[in-house]
Amino acid sequence: MKSSVNLHACLAALVCGCGQMAYAEGGGTVVDGAAIADESQTANWLSYGRTYSETRFSPLTQITDTNVSQLKVDWYLDLPDARMLVGTPLVVDGVIYFEAGYNVVHAVDAATGAVLWQYDPQVIETAGERLRIMWDQSRGLAFWKGKVYSATIDGRLIALDAATGKELWNVMTVDPELPFFITGAPRAFKDKVIIGNGGTEFGPIRGYLTAYDADTGEQAWRFFTVPGNPADGFEDETQAMAAETWTGEWWKHGGGGTVWHGLTYDPELDLLFIGTGNGAPWNQRIRSPGGGDNLFLCSVVALDPDTGEYRWHYQTVPGETWDYNSNMDIVLADLDIEGRTVKALMHAPKNGFFYIIDRETGKLVSAEPLGHMTWATHVDMETGRPVEVAGSRYEDHREDVWPGPLGVHSWHAMSYNPGTGLVYVPTIDLPGSYVDEGIDVEKWESTDWGFDAGVAPPFVADIATDAGTSALKAWDPVRQELVWEAANPGAWNAGTLTTAGNLVFQGHATGELKAYRADSGEEVMSFDVGAGISAPAITYTVDGKQHLAVLVGWGGALAAIGGSLNAQFGWAYKAHTRRLISFSLDGTAALPEAAPPVIPEPLEAPGFKVDEALAKEGELTYSKICGFCHGTGVVSGGFAPDLRASAVVPSSVSFAEVMHGGSRRAMGMPSFSGLSKEEVTALQHYIRRQALPKEDLP
Ligand code: CA
């Protein structure tokens, strides 16, 4: 049945609410630890990575490598207010739960697409100027015993009644005075819900993870990933131990180490594994000038799930200085390696190595390069430490390093298929150019609420369309080698799903949803969904029928900041409808004809004379406060309007109304009232300079 937001859907929400009835009266699934741990059940998708193992492997076999080419649209739901859709929906007893736009939670009938309820946490209103530091994206929700948990961009954790969408409790998990945001999915176990946060590029942030009582929202424990100011006393001996690995006055810069993505609970070992973030700022010469490993940056840390106490850690990047965080997904499997069964933790962080860690002990089992890297040659198996290449720390010179800040693998979900024994990893090949020339490392201070990582401003020069590449890699985690790979368009890709139907699903930047044979990589399906895909697909059943669902809406870092490298796909601001699509083998719906890709044309403004000196001044301001949303070099990737094409910018009055007066606040554009009139004018000249024909650019 076709169902965009239409009369049918509205009526269903008003009079039917069948999903709710099924839950309340039908003795539906009790979503507890046993349910989330159950690898064999196939109807539901109960947690971010499907089960606690986070393998994103479904045993479903109705859709296979031989019939997947027959997949048709069963229903779709238009999400006109959303832009970046990067999340993994949950499915519980025939209801899909997901977030779209600014954390608007949707409950939708999984068989028809009819909207059952929506909950809008009013993020734009609540976040206010805090919207400067994040886009409209969320990677997912948690579910526990009849409640849905949403973590909002502005830092709240909210519990909703899954049957009705009614708010049950709501806690602020961050200090609103500090530039924290949340994009990650909460996780639930043992009647607790955990959530971390992000923000290391925007100010003096000290990373942590908090557990709350699932029923009441009361805080159960908090684990800090980096030590605070010694003068305040350390919380415990773990923090004192971590402080031994820092130098200088790191606490003034926060230290970083935010827990913004990879988390999973292991019910068998009763351990919680967390992936930690990069330093704040990236540049270690500022953050910890005498060096040191800087624990627990860029690490996998095992914690006691009841108390948050430290159990073990493995650090992937000692003394990090490139934004090589270790936040990426943590996938658990038992692997037969050299004649013994290893309780493995699989992890492919930004730094480019694929790690197998013994999750009982935290001991490194193996690590091999998953992609191109120039910062290190290998991991020394005696010490477990990477062997760095001299010069890669950009000491006194500019250094192009592989990978760049986007990493070889980012948050895009990898999946593990126990049938093929392979891990399907979306990988990126894009260098970074690092330099701290012109920065006084002794006096550097972060720009509160502006992007500044203690290296030269990154969002100034446009990024060429061929600056990087990406690929789906099928990786053998036991032999630590590549088995097959499929090129992805551009340098930013989507997460994966794998099934017992010998399939791997992955969306592309071009708007095609692809399926590959899991064992050989042969492409067996390509379906044009009309907009770029960043989210991973999920699969579930209703009344025994297998569905495949995916959120369609180009999103994530490169989709915002990526300049021409990203803009070439044509997903211009609000030009293409975002939607949730559900497929099946007997679907009968058809998507509306897609709008063609749109490449914004810079506006000619002959009356506006660019002053090059002013433009040069505005460049740094743009990099700190604008580029993160409006794109590197003022080439938008589609999250926010392309300012080169904006009629607002050439008008000093209109531009000031937006920047100082907040006239576009309702659309998600925060005001920047702290900027001086001169700074706004300089910004205007820089943006208009970037709008000039290429041959006129300096
Ligand atoms: Ca980072």
XYZ file of C-alpha atoms and ligand atoms in Angstrom:
699
model
C 0.000 0.000 0.000
C 1.237 3.413 -0.919
C 1.276 5.856 1.907
C 3.021 9.152 1.940
C 1.708 11.612 4.508
C -1.835 11.593 3.229
C -5.391 11.420 4.368
C -5.191 7.698 4.859
C -2.219 8.034 7.167
C -3.874 10.799 9.173
C -7.072 8.791 9.557
C -5.125 5.745 10.585
C -3.396 7.763 13.264
C -6.685 9.109 14.543
C -8.964 6.102 14.511
C -6.882 2.973 14.234
C -3.591 2.974 16.099
C -3.431 -0.744 15.312
C 0.263 -0.969 16.190
C -0.482 0.398 19.628
C -3.298 -2.064 20.217
C -1.082 -4.938 19.158
C 1.495 -3.833 21.665
C -0.819 -3.191 24.542
C -3.226 -6.109 24.182
C -1.499 -8.651 22.012
C 1.147 -9.622 24.535
C 3.782 -8.088 22.313
C 7.527 -8.480 22.580
C 8.930 -7.460 25.934
C 12.027 -5.600 24.836
C 14.505 -6.504 27.540
C 18.064 -7.812 27.617
C 17.083 -11.316 26.516
C 15.142 -9.954 23.537
C 17.933 -7.608 22.389
C 20.513 -10.397 22.776
C 18.468 -12.857 20.667
C 20.297 -13.239 17.359
C 17.729 -15.686 15.965
C 14.581 -13.566 16.049
C 13.887 -11.913 12.709
C 10.666 -9.898 12.993
C 12.122 -6.994 14.936
C 15.092 -4.640 14.937
C 15.363 -3.838 18.623
C 18.586 -1.857 19.003
C 20.852 0.387 16.954
C 22.980 -2.476 15.579
C 19.946 -4.882 15.641
C 21.229 -6.908 18.632
C 23.845 -6.299 21.314
C 26.509 -7.799 19.045
C 25.816 -4.900 16.619
C 26.572 -7.200 13.660
C 23.619 -5.887 11.625
C 23.219 -9.421 10.327
C 19.677 -10.676 9.801
C 18.998 -14.426 9.462
C 16.047 -13.641 7.121
C 16.163 -15.544 3.819
C 13.044 -14.597 1.839
C 14.954 -11.907 -0.026
C 18.042 -13.555 -1.531
C 20.787 -12.861 -4.031
C 18.675 -14.587 -6.700
C 15.404 -12.682 -6.181
C 16.543 -9.306 -4.792
C 16.362 -7.782 -8.272
C 12.565 -8.196 -7.969
C 12.419 -5.944 -4.895
C 9.666 -3.322 -5.174
C 8.494 -0.384 -3.121
C 5.900 -1.566 -0.624
C 5.236 1.895 0.841
C 6.995 5.160 1.421
C 6.572 8.061 3.801
C 7.640 11.542 2.724
C 9.552 13.518 5.372
C 9.517 17.021 3.905
C 11.005 18.768 6.957
C 14.052 16.517 7.172
C 17.388 16.931 5.453
C 20.081 14.658 6.884
C 18.664 11.196 7.453
C 21.454 8.993 8.712
C 19.654 6.868 11.290
C 18.829 3.249 11.861
C 15.102 2.782 12.517
C 13.932 0.323 15.175
C 11.133 -2.179 14.587
C 9.043 -3.591 17.409
C 5.988 -5.737 16.692
C 5.050 -4.192 13.381
C 5.863 -0.581 14.297
C 8.871 1.333 12.958
C 10.353 4.012 15.200
C 12.790 6.572 13.808
C 13.818 10.229 13.996
C 13.649 12.763 11.177
C 14.463 16.469 11.077
C 15.393 17.885 14.439
C 14.789 14.715 16.477
C 11.094 14.397 15.620
C 10.298 10.829 16.692
C 7.955 8.938 14.389
C 6.060 5.710 15.048
C 4.840 4.228 11.788
C 2.910 1.078 10.908
C 5.645 -1.118 9.439
C 3.257 -2.856 7.035
C 1.597 0.253 5.581
C 3.643 3.342 6.420
C 0.700 4.915 8.259
C 1.876 7.369 10.913
C 0.752 6.251 14.385
C 2.213 9.155 16.344
C 4.893 11.824 16.215
C 6.750 13.518 19.038
C 8.484 16.828 18.405
C 10.955 17.880 21.136
C 11.087 21.429 19.664
C 14.832 21.364 19.207
C 15.128 24.602 17.239
C 13.353 26.479 20.005
C 15.226 24.772 22.843
C 18.685 24.763 21.269
C 18.643 28.384 20.099
C 22.180 29.455 19.245
C 23.459 25.991 20.116
C 22.310 24.957 16.623
C 25.583 26.475 15.420
C 27.366 23.230 16.191
C 25.266 20.503 14.652
C 23.045 19.489 11.756
C 19.551 17.975 11.826
C 20.770 14.446 12.240
C 20.417 11.579 14.652
C 21.641 8.051 14.260
C 18.925 6.403 16.259
C 16.773 5.573 19.245
C 16.764 3.003 22.027
C 13.843 0.820 23.134
C 13.331 -0.832 26.536
C 10.196 -2.390 28.049
C 7.581 -0.302 26.288
C 9.561 2.933 26.197
C 11.356 4.679 23.343
C 14.428 6.780 24.198
C 15.451 9.764 22.116
C 18.624 11.812 22.615
C 18.189 15.296 21.174
C 20.772 17.401 19.381
C 20.709 19.940 22.231
C 21.577 17.294 24.824
C 18.330 15.980 26.299
C 17.490 12.322 26.862
C 13.745 11.797 26.591
C 11.676 8.715 27.418
C 8.428 8.243 25.489
C 5.588 5.784 25.901
C 6.029 3.563 22.837
C 2.297 3.070 22.478
C 1.292 6.716 22.462
C 4.394 8.887 22.060
C 3.627 10.601 25.348
C 6.666 12.044 27.118
C 7.415 10.170 30.349
C 10.597 11.871 31.486
C 13.215 14.218 30.158
C 16.712 14.944 31.483
C 19.393 17.376 30.343
C 22.567 15.310 29.934
C 25.022 18.158 29.199
C 25.979 21.573 30.530
C 24.083 23.926 28.187
C 26.840 26.524 28.612
C 29.298 24.228 26.849
C 29.228 23.312 23.154
C 27.993 19.733 23.500
C 25.621 18.094 21.050
C 24.202 14.614 20.629
C 23.875 12.755 17.344
C 24.339 9.198 18.590
C 21.812 6.539 19.506
C 21.252 5.716 23.168
C 21.547 2.037 24.161
C 19.579 0.121 26.793
C 20.528 -2.793 29.079
C 19.805 -3.912 32.660
C 17.093 -1.258 33.141
C 19.541 1.494 32.225
C 19.872 3.786 29.237
C 23.255 5.235 28.295
C 24.112 8.282 26.213
C 27.283 10.229 25.424
C 27.769 13.375 23.351
C 30.032 15.187 20.908
C 31.529 18.647 20.481
C 35.331 18.444 20.683
C 35.850 20.797 17.742
C 33.801 23.624 19.242
C 35.191 24.384 22.659
C 36.725 23.113 25.903
C 34.939 19.795 26.205
C 35.671 16.936 28.594
C 34.091 13.756 27.275
C 31.867 11.425 29.266
C 29.163 8.812 29.117
C 26.171 8.754 31.458
C 23.817 5.934 32.466
C 20.263 6.707 33.556
C 17.576 4.608 35.181
C 15.365 3.531 32.263
C 12.215 3.926 34.308
C 12.782 7.237 36.047
C 15.598 9.050 34.259
C 17.581 9.265 37.452
C 21.344 9.302 36.860
C 22.960 5.954 37.705
C 26.617 6.721 36.921
C 28.933 8.814 34.750
C 32.325 7.852 33.316
C 34.718 10.599 32.209
C 36.999 9.642 29.347
C 39.718 12.185 30.181
C 40.902 13.515 33.551
C 39.831 16.890 34.873
C 41.870 19.556 36.624
C 44.063 17.831 39.256
C 43.448 20.792 41.591
C 39.795 19.744 41.837
C 40.752 16.195 42.830
C 40.207 13.165 40.624
C 36.922 11.272 40.713
C 38.732 7.960 41.268
C 42.028 6.157 40.732
C 41.227 5.519 37.079
C 41.194 9.272 36.479
C 44.448 9.644 38.422
C 45.993 6.917 36.253
C 44.797 8.661 33.087
C 46.224 11.993 34.301
C 49.727 10.444 34.318
C 49.528 10.379 30.514
C 48.823 14.112 30.098
C 51.113 17.145 30.243
C 50.630 20.891 30.529
C 47.248 22.340 31.474
C 45.080 20.086 29.356
C 41.946 20.714 31.441
C 41.810 24.304 30.193
C 41.057 22.871 26.752
C 38.739 20.177 28.084
C 40.823 17.379 26.629
C 38.105 15.910 24.434
C 37.444 12.193 24.166
C 33.704 12.502 23.660
C 31.634 9.322 23.415
C 29.487 10.200 20.428
C 28.876 6.935 18.650
C 30.256 3.416 19.269
C 28.757 1.685 22.299
C 27.685 -1.837 23.001
C 26.829 -4.056 25.934
C 27.998 -7.665 26.079
C 25.486 -9.687 28.137
C 27.738 -12.756 28.144
C 30.731 -11.027 29.749
C 28.557 -8.386 31.425
C 30.794 -5.615 30.086
C 30.020 -2.355 28.365
C 32.336 -1.309 25.517
C 32.644 2.333 24.504
C 34.606 4.037 21.723
C 36.155 7.389 22.608
C 36.826 10.548 20.657
C 39.759 12.638 19.533
C 41.477 15.365 21.486
C 40.149 18.864 22.105
C 41.812 20.474 20.286
C 43.185 18.027 17.706
C 46.659 19.587 17.856
C 48.504 17.800 20.653
C 51.127 20.569 20.928
C 48.370 22.784 22.302
C 46.475 20.193 24.304
C 49.312 18.306 25.979
C 52.494 20.153 24.993
C 54.903 17.723 26.655
C 53.375 14.779 24.757
C 51.949 11.712 26.460
C 49.415 9.114 25.406
C 46.466 11.185 26.679
C 44.199 8.468 28.029
C 41.450 7.698 27.265
C 41.387 9.535 23.957
C 40.919 7.367 20.850
C 40.358 4.163 22.772
C 38.005 1.281 23.289
C 37.236 1.214 27.016
C 35.444 -1.615 28.833
C 33.284 -0.572 31.783
C 31.251 -2.278 34.475
C 27.674 -1.782 33.212
C 26.256 -1.427 36.733
C 28.675 1.153 38.096
C 30.542 2.623 35.136
C 33.843 1.528 36.670
C 36.837 1.045 34.414
C 37.755 -2.542 33.455
C 40.283 -2.290 30.598
C 41.202 -0.126 27.633
C 42.972 -0.362 24.314
C 44.151 2.916 22.795
C 44.288 3.025 18.988
C 46.037 6.428 18.693
C 48.332 7.402 21.583
C 48.807 11.190 21.677
C 46.339 11.768 18.857
C 46.768 14.930 16.765
C 44.720 14.297 13.561
C 41.086 13.856 14.717
C 41.578 10.067 14.499
C 38.897 9.245 17.008
C 37.951 5.702 17.933
C 34.213 6.343 18.067
C 33.357 3.937 15.264
C 31.073 0.973 15.742
C 32.040 -1.907 17.984
C 30.993 -5.298 16.620
C 31.147 -8.465 18.697
C 31.621 -12.019 17.393
C 33.340 -15.220 18.402
C 36.042 -15.893 15.800
C 38.234 -18.957 15.279
C 41.734 -17.566 15.082
C 44.773 -19.863 14.953
C 42.965 -22.779 16.488
C 41.227 -21.010 19.332
C 37.916 -19.267 19.728
C 38.484 -15.592 20.381
C 35.744 -13.522 21.958
C 36.475 -10.798 19.442
C 35.667 -7.130 19.416
C 35.927 -5.771 15.866
C 36.667 -2.089 15.437
C 37.651 -0.013 12.406
C 38.282 3.505 13.727
C 39.217 6.547 11.673
C 42.961 5.839 11.833
C 42.727 3.180 9.102
C 43.554 -0.040 10.961
C 41.079 -2.883 11.366
C 41.450 -4.179 14.919
C 40.590 -7.479 16.529
C 40.669 -7.077 20.298
C 40.094 -9.881 22.794
C 37.080 -8.462 24.563
C 37.627 -10.470 27.723
C 41.016 -8.893 28.364
C 41.380 -5.882 26.069
C 44.501 -7.467 24.536
C 45.176 -6.760 20.875
C 44.836 -9.868 18.698
C 45.614 -8.314 15.309
C 45.578 -5.014 13.404
C 46.049 -4.467 9.674
C 45.550 -1.463 7.361
C 42.021 -1.360 5.958
C 42.824 1.553 3.659
C 45.503 3.952 2.527
C 47.443 5.460 5.430
C 50.643 7.478 5.645
C 50.711 8.380 9.347
C 51.775 4.914 10.512
C 53.334 1.847 8.926
C 51.913 -0.888 11.163
C 50.958 -1.773 14.704
C 53.768 -3.259 16.791
C 52.279 -6.482 18.158
C 54.664 -6.502 21.118
C 53.508 -3.136 22.424
C 50.136 -2.866 20.688
C 51.145 0.622 19.561
C 51.102 2.110 16.054
C 54.510 2.796 14.509
C 54.269 6.378 13.287
C 55.902 7.850 10.193
C 58.295 10.706 11.020
C 56.863 14.089 10.048
C 53.245 13.005 10.074
C 52.665 15.111 13.212
C 53.117 18.223 11.022
C 55.920 19.586 13.184
C 56.823 23.006 11.732
C 55.498 22.262 8.263
C 52.329 21.462 6.345
C 51.829 17.739 5.905
C 49.301 15.935 3.726
C 48.354 12.837 5.677
C 46.210 9.804 4.820
C 43.622 9.439 6.125
C 42.324 12.949 6.778
C 39.924 13.941 9.551
C 37.099 11.891 8.026
C 39.122 8.724 8.523
C 39.270 5.496 6.546
C 36.030 4.509 8.258
C 33.597 6.891 9.927
C 30.296 6.237 11.752
C 28.749 4.557 8.702
C 27.757 1.157 9.988
C 29.809 -1.907 9.189
C 28.117 -5.295 9.346
C 29.361 -8.854 9.971
C 27.909 -11.937 8.299
C 28.683 -15.152 10.216
C 27.832 -17.149 7.068
C 30.533 -15.604 4.902
C 32.743 -14.701 7.843
C 33.183 -11.234 6.321
C 32.787 -7.702 7.634
C 31.309 -5.162 5.191
C 32.910 -1.786 5.834
C 32.172 1.515 4.065
C 35.633 3.033 3.606
C 36.937 6.471 2.599
C 40.176 7.474 0.865
C 40.662 11.209 1.437
C 43.788 12.884 2.839
C 43.936 15.784 5.257
C 46.299 18.728 5.049
C 47.485 19.596 8.537
C 49.454 22.674 9.608
C 49.585 24.855 12.699
C 51.557 27.654 11.100
C 50.350 31.030 12.352
C 48.869 29.510 15.503
C 50.492 30.384 18.819
C 50.308 26.962 20.440
C 51.096 28.411 23.864
C 48.398 31.074 23.807
C 45.756 29.320 21.689
C 42.234 29.393 23.016
C 39.218 27.678 21.531
C 36.548 29.703 19.799
C 33.490 28.927 21.860
C 30.726 27.675 19.582
C 32.931 27.929 16.495
C 34.865 25.179 14.727
C 38.525 25.425 15.711
C 40.746 22.398 16.191
C 44.068 24.172 16.712
C 45.191 23.616 13.124
C 44.910 25.992 10.161
C 41.271 26.660 9.241
C 39.894 23.724 7.287
C 36.831 25.161 5.538
C 38.415 27.811 3.323
C 39.454 26.366 -0.044
C 36.907 24.360 -2.023
C 37.492 20.595 -2.275
C 37.857 19.298 -5.845
C 35.313 16.816 -7.183
C 38.027 14.161 -7.483
C 39.855 14.857 -4.205
C 38.933 11.481 -2.732
C 37.234 8.143 -3.299
C 35.284 5.598 -1.285
C 34.520 1.906 -1.422
C 32.594 -0.893 0.202
C 35.161 -3.407 1.430
C 34.443 -7.021 2.348
C 37.072 -7.772 4.957
C 38.084 -11.134 6.388
C 38.616 -10.375 10.091
C 40.384 -13.669 10.806
C 43.002 -13.389 8.034
C 42.853 -9.592 8.217
C 42.674 -9.205 4.455
C 40.467 -7.786 1.738
C 38.233 -10.350 -0.006
C 36.355 -8.076 -2.412
C 35.520 -4.419 -2.836
C 32.995 -2.344 -4.734
C 33.745 1.276 -5.629
C 31.372 3.866 -4.182
C 30.729 7.184 -5.940
C 32.377 10.205 -4.308
C 34.207 10.099 -1.003
C 31.323 9.606 1.425
C 29.100 6.582 1.628
C 26.423 4.736 3.576
C 26.326 2.042 6.228
C 25.639 -1.601 5.448
C 23.225 -4.418 6.238
C 23.975 -8.091 5.589
C 21.552 -11.026 5.550
C 21.479 -14.808 5.366
C 20.137 -14.345 1.835
C 23.817 -13.919 0.822
C 23.286 -10.190 0.560
C 24.895 -6.911 1.511
C 22.874 -3.720 1.073
C 24.404 -0.269 0.776
C 23.089 3.076 -0.470
C 25.108 5.356 -2.716
C 25.710 9.095 -2.961
C 23.989 8.977 -6.347
C 20.677 7.874 -4.822
C 20.926 4.211 -5.758
C 20.259 1.507 -3.208
C 22.532 -1.406 -4.150
C 22.625 -5.066 -3.202
C 25.731 -7.242 -3.580
C 26.309 -10.968 -3.193
C 27.826 -11.229 0.275
C 30.331 -13.897 -0.711
C 31.519 -12.528 -4.069
C 30.594 -8.837 -4.208
C 28.678 -9.260 -7.473
C 26.122 -6.445 -7.790
C 22.629 -7.959 -7.947
C 20.361 -4.932 -7.494
C 20.380 -1.190 -8.062
C 17.285 0.845 -7.208
C 17.090 4.623 -7.735
C 15.443 6.243 -4.705
C 15.793 9.841 -5.891
C 18.223 11.262 -3.311
C 21.599 10.360 -1.846
C 21.633 7.707 0.861
C 23.776 7.850 4.011
C 21.763 5.631 6.345
C 22.111 1.866 6.578
C 19.133 -0.292 5.573
C 17.324 -2.547 8.044
C 15.163 -5.625 7.520
C 12.167 -6.988 9.438
C 8.971 -8.972 8.981
C 5.290 -8.222 9.430
C 2.951 -11.237 9.319
C 5.864 -13.300 8.081
C 6.701 -11.102 5.091
C 10.248 -9.738 4.826
C 10.640 -6.001 4.333
C 13.736 -3.925 3.718
C 13.595 -0.306 4.880
C 15.938 2.641 4.512
C 15.872 6.338 5.348
C 16.736 8.407 2.278
C 18.404 11.780 2.903
C 22.017 12.676 2.211
C 23.732 13.496 5.493
C 26.776 13.536 7.721
C 29.980 15.541 7.777
C 31.060 15.422 4.155
C 27.463 16.021 3.077
C 27.690 19.366 4.880
C 31.287 20.497 4.591
C 32.411 18.656 1.465
C 32.525 21.498 -1.070
C 32.424 20.466 -4.729
C 33.540 16.931 -3.868
C 30.116 16.537 -2.327
C 28.010 19.128 -4.191
C 28.620 17.343 -7.509
C 25.834 14.872 -6.655
C 23.293 17.685 -6.762
C 21.392 17.173 -3.486
C 20.982 20.922 -3.103
C 19.227 22.432 -0.100
C 15.598 21.260 0.028
C 15.548 20.318 -3.670
C 14.770 16.624 -3.130
C 12.219 14.966 -0.866
C 13.530 12.933 2.043
C 11.624 9.766 2.910
C 11.473 6.400 4.588
C 10.991 3.628 2.037
C 9.973 0.044 2.742
C 10.519 -2.593 0.070
C 9.273 -6.150 -0.350
C 9.181 -8.748 -3.110
C 5.475 -8.137 -3.789
C 5.362 -4.356 -3.298
C 3.062 -2.446 -5.645
C 3.846 1.209 -4.852
C 5.912 3.461 -7.083
C 8.006 6.443 -6.023
C 7.090 9.788 -7.588
C 9.427 10.847 -10.368
C 12.571 12.232 -8.773
C 13.638 15.820 -9.328
C 16.885 15.960 -11.286
C 20.089 16.805 -9.398
C 20.489 20.537 -8.737
C 23.837 22.353 -8.792
C 23.290 25.885 -7.402
C 24.567 28.708 -9.612
C 26.337 31.590 -7.865
C 24.249 34.751 -7.997
C 25.623 37.638 -9.996
C 25.609 40.810 -7.931
C 27.338 43.427 -10.083
C 26.422 46.169 -7.606
C 28.449 44.497 -4.868
C 32.144 45.318 -5.158
C 34.263 42.742 -3.357
C 36.996 44.263 -1.203
C 39.780 41.675 -1.193
C 41.238 42.822 2.121
C 37.847 42.484 3.801
C 37.275 39.127 2.117
C 40.572 37.873 3.526
C 39.452 38.940 7.002
C 36.113 37.206 6.581
C 37.713 33.938 5.518
C 38.704 32.889 9.040
C 35.315 33.807 10.471
C 33.629 31.777 7.748
C 35.781 28.749 8.534
C 35.006 28.968 12.239
C 31.279 29.621 12.208
C 29.794 29.077 8.734
C 31.679 26.376 6.848
C 30.512 23.561 9.074
C 26.954 23.917 7.716
C 27.286 25.977 4.521
C 30.249 24.079 3.099
C 33.950 24.419 2.521
C 34.813 27.355 0.278
C 31.103 28.369 0.379
C 30.123 25.375 -1.774
C 27.140 23.848 0.017
C 26.548 20.143 0.147
C 22.813 20.657 0.621
C 22.325 20.717 4.379
C 22.114 24.521 4.330
C 21.604 26.974 1.461
C 24.502 27.647 -0.908
C 25.394 31.197 0.134
C 26.974 31.981 -3.241
C 23.471 31.760 -4.688
C 21.837 33.726 -1.878
C 20.181 37.070 -2.587
C 20.416 37.840 1.130
C 24.209 38.093 1.270
C 24.749 41.057 -1.105
C 22.247 43.134 0.876
C 23.948 44.489 3.987
C 20.586 45.106 5.636
C 19.167 41.604 4.980
C 22.454 39.903 5.840
C 22.621 41.728 9.176
C 19.010 40.756 9.888
C 19.988 37.102 9.536
C 23.334 37.308 11.345
C 22.411 39.703 14.141
C 18.628 39.693 14.125
C 18.107 35.933 13.768
C 15.495 36.402 11.048
C 15.959 32.801 9.808
C 16.023 31.193 13.240
C 12.798 29.265 12.681
C 14.486 27.489 9.765
C 17.379 26.403 11.957
C 19.747 29.305 11.194
C 21.025 30.563 14.562
C 21.954 34.203 15.023
C 25.526 35.292 15.679
C 24.879 38.294 17.852
C 28.436 38.249 19.241
C 29.945 39.223 15.880
C 30.814 42.876 15.398
C 29.334 44.842 12.516
C 32.801 44.838 10.929
C 33.087 41.066 11.227
C 29.712 40.617 9.536
C 30.788 42.916 6.714
C 34.046 40.992 6.275
C 32.091 37.756 6.138
C 29.818 39.224 3.492
C 32.829 40.153 1.346
C 34.384 36.692 1.707
C 31.147 34.946 0.678
C 30.687 37.261 -2.303
C 34.287 36.716 -3.334
C 33.652 32.962 -3.432
C 30.601 33.668 -5.632
C 32.750 35.303 -8.301
C 33.451 33.327 -11.484
C 36.322 30.863 -10.862
C 38.772 32.788 -13.056
C 38.235 35.870 -10.874
C 39.033 34.063 -7.601
C 42.426 34.988 -6.171
Ca 36.226 14.796 15.797
